[in-house]
């Protein structure tokens, strides 16, 4: 989470200096935090967009009877029982962080549209992508290359592909 945040801060700083004032910290003695309904709506929208990005990278998500998008008190989730390759699983895992916390700040910065709320939302996405990055590290370290993933409930399993079945030699 810390590395994600530092990387996003580096991207933000390329276009617009990031300061603690963007977070409502004006001095070490004064912290002002103003949250209005628009900010809450933007945060909920961010969670939805983050999870929607995961969703659109799942193969055939529009026609799948095994793929779902939801939200709980603890955050959003995408759930799919579809079998996906390791490379696709990695893409699904990385996509929200890369798109919302690396590419989006570059685009907004180039257009001069980085305001404090956008910066905070970008950093919140980077921080919340920490779980995705932990998943990525575990997959890269523990899972062989030629596998596919599938989920059953809250558990995700991988299985080595059978080259004689897949037609690859």
Coordinates of C-alpha atoms in Angstrom, one line a residue:
X1 CA 0.0 0.0 0.0
X2 CA 2.8 2.4 0.8
X3 CA 4.7 1.6 -2.4
X4 CA 1.5 2.1 -4.4
X5 CA 0.9 5.5 -2.7
X6 CA 4.4 6.6 -3.3
X7 CA 4.3 5.7 -6.9
X8 CA 1.0 7.6 -7.4
X9 CA 2.5 10.6 -5.5
X10 CA 5.4 10.5 -7.9
X11 CA 3.1 10.5 -10.9
X12 CA 1.0 13.3 -9.4
X13 CA 4.1 15.4 -8.7
X14 CA 5.1 15.2 -12.4
X15 CA 2.1 17.4 -13.2
X16 CA 1.0 19.2 -10.0
X17 CA 3.0 19.5 -6.8
X18 CA 1.4 17.4 -4.1
X19 CA 1.3 18.8 -0.7
X20 CA -0.2 18.0 2.7
X21 CA -2.6 21.0 2.2
X22 CA -4.3 18.8 -0.5
X23 CA -5.2 16.5 2.4
X24 CA -6.4 19.3 4.7
X25 CA -3.2 19.5 6.7
X26 CA -2.1 23.2 6.7
X27 CA 0.4 23.0 9.5
X28 CA 1.5 20.5 12.1
X29 CA -0.9 22.1 14.6
X30 CA -3.9 22.5 12.3
X31 CA -5.8 19.8 10.4
X32 CA -8.9 20.8 8.6
X33 CA -11.1 18.1 7.2
X34 CA -14.2 19.0 5.3
X35 CA -16.3 16.3 3.8
X36 CA -19.4 17.1 1.9
X37 CA -22.0 14.9 0.2
X38 CA -20.3 15.3 -3.2
X39 CA -17.0 13.9 -1.7
X40 CA -18.9 10.9 -0.3
X41 CA -20.6 10.3 -3.7
X42 CA -17.2 10.6 -5.4
X43 CA -15.7 8.0 -3.0
X44 CA -18.6 5.6 -3.6
X45 CA -18.2 6.2 -7.3
X46 CA -14.5 5.4 -7.1
X47 CA -15.2 2.1 -5.4
X48 CA -17.7 1.3 -8.1
X49 CA -15.4 2.3 -10.9
X50 CA -12.5 0.3 -9.4
X51 CA -14.5 -2.8 -9.2
X52 CA -16.0 -2.2 -12.6
X53 CA -12.5 -2.1 -14.1
X54 CA -11.8 -5.5 -12.5
X55 CA -15.1 -6.7 -14.0
X56 CA -14.5 -5.6 -17.6
X57 CA -11.2 -7.6 -17.8
X58 CA -13.0 -10.9 -17.0
X59 CA -13.6 -12.7 -20.2
X60 CA -17.2 -12.7 -21.4
X61 CA -18.4 -10.9 -18.3
X62 CA -21.5 -9.6 -20.1
X63 CA -22.8 -13.1 -20.9
X64 CA -21.5 -15.0 -17.9
X65 CA -23.9 -16.5 -15.4
X66 CA -21.0 -16.9 -13.1
X67 CA -19.7 -13.3 -12.7
X68 CA -21.0 -10.8 -10.3
X69 CA -20.3 -7.2 -9.1
X70 CA -21.3 -6.1 -5.6
X71 CA -20.7 -3.8 -2.7
X72 CA -20.7 -4.5 1.1
X73 CA -20.0 -2.4 4.2
X74 CA -16.4 -3.4 3.8
X75 CA -16.0 -2.3 0.1
X76 CA -16.8 -3.5 -3.4
X77 CA -16.1 -6.8 -4.9
X78 CA -16.1 -8.7 -8.2
X79 CA -16.7 -12.4 -8.1
X80 CA -16.4 -14.8 -10.9
X81 CA -16.4 -18.6 -11.2
X82 CA -15.1 -18.4 -14.8
X83 CA -11.8 -20.1 -15.4
X84 CA -9.1 -17.5 -16.3
X85 CA -5.4 -17.9 -17.2
X86 CA -2.7 -16.7 -15.0
X87 CA -1.8 -13.8 -17.3
X88 CA -5.5 -12.7 -17.4
X89 CA -5.7 -13.0 -13.6
X90 CA -2.7 -10.7 -13.3
X91 CA -4.3 -8.2 -15.7
X92 CA -7.6 -8.3 -13.8
X93 CA -5.7 -7.7 -10.6
X94 CA -3.5 -4.9 -11.9
X95 CA -5.9 -3.0 -14.1
X96 CA -7.7 -0.6 -11.5
X97 CA -4.4 0.5 -9.9
X98 CA -2.7 1.1 -13.2
X99 CA -5.6 2.8 -14.9
X100 CA -6.8 5.0 -11.9
X101 CA -3.6 5.7 -10.0
X102 CA -1.0 5.8 -12.8
X103 CA -2.6 6.6 -16.2
X104 CA -5.5 8.8 -15.0
X105 CA -3.3 11.2 -13.0
X106 CA -1.1 11.6 -16.1
X107 CA -4.1 12.4 -18.3
X108 CA -5.7 14.7 -15.8
X109 CA -2.4 16.4 -15.1
X110 CA -1.7 16.9 -18.8
X111 CA -5.2 18.5 -19.1
X112 CA -4.7 20.6 -16.0
X113 CA -7.6 19.0 -14.2
X114 CA -5.8 17.7 -11.1
X115 CA -7.7 19.3 -8.1
X116 CA -7.3 18.3 -4.4
X117 CA -10.4 16.0 -4.5
X118 CA -9.0 14.2 -7.6
X119 CA -5.6 13.8 -6.0
X120 CA -7.2 12.4 -2.8
X121 CA -9.3 9.9 -4.7
X122 CA -6.3 8.8 -6.8
X123 CA -4.3 8.2 -3.6
X124 CA -7.3 6.4 -2.0
X125 CA -7.4 4.1 -5.0
X126 CA -3.7 3.5 -4.8
X127 CA -4.0 2.6 -1.1
X128 CA -7.0 0.4 -1.5
X129 CA -5.2 -1.4 -4.3
X130 CA -2.7 -2.7 -1.7
X131 CA -4.8 -5.9 -1.4
X132 CA -4.7 -6.3 -5.2
X133 CA -0.9 -5.9 -5.1
X134 CA -0.5 -8.4 -2.3
X135 CA -2.6 -10.8 -4.4
X136 CA -0.3 -10.1 -7.4
X137 CA 2.9 -10.8 -5.4
X138 CA 1.5 -14.1 -4.0
X139 CA 0.4 -15.2 -7.5
X140 CA 3.8 -14.3 -9.0
X141 CA 5.7 -16.1 -6.3
X142 CA 3.6 -19.1 -5.6
X143 CA 1.7 -20.1 -8.8
X144 CA 3.3 -21.8 -11.9
X145 CA 3.0 -20.2 -15.3
X146 CA 0.6 -22.6 -17.1
X147 CA -2.4 -22.5 -14.8
X148 CA -5.9 -21.2 -14.8
X149 CA -7.8 -19.8 -11.8
X150 CA -11.4 -20.3 -10.7
X151 CA -13.2 -19.2 -7.6
X152 CA -15.7 -21.0 -5.4
X153 CA -17.2 -18.9 -2.7
X154 CA -14.5 -16.8 -1.0
X155 CA -11.7 -19.2 -2.1
X156 CA -9.8 -19.0 -5.4
X157 CA -8.1 -22.1 -6.8
X158 CA -5.6 -22.7 -9.5
X159 CA -5.1 -25.8 -11.6
X160 CA -2.3 -26.7 -14.0
X161 CA -3.6 -26.7 -17.6
X162 CA -3.5 -30.0 -19.4
X163 CA -1.7 -29.4 -22.7
X164 CA -3.3 -32.4 -24.4
X165 CA -6.7 -31.0 -23.6
X166 CA -6.0 -27.4 -24.6
X167 CA -4.5 -28.5 -27.9
X168 CA -1.1 -26.9 -27.2
X169 CA 2.0 -28.9 -27.9

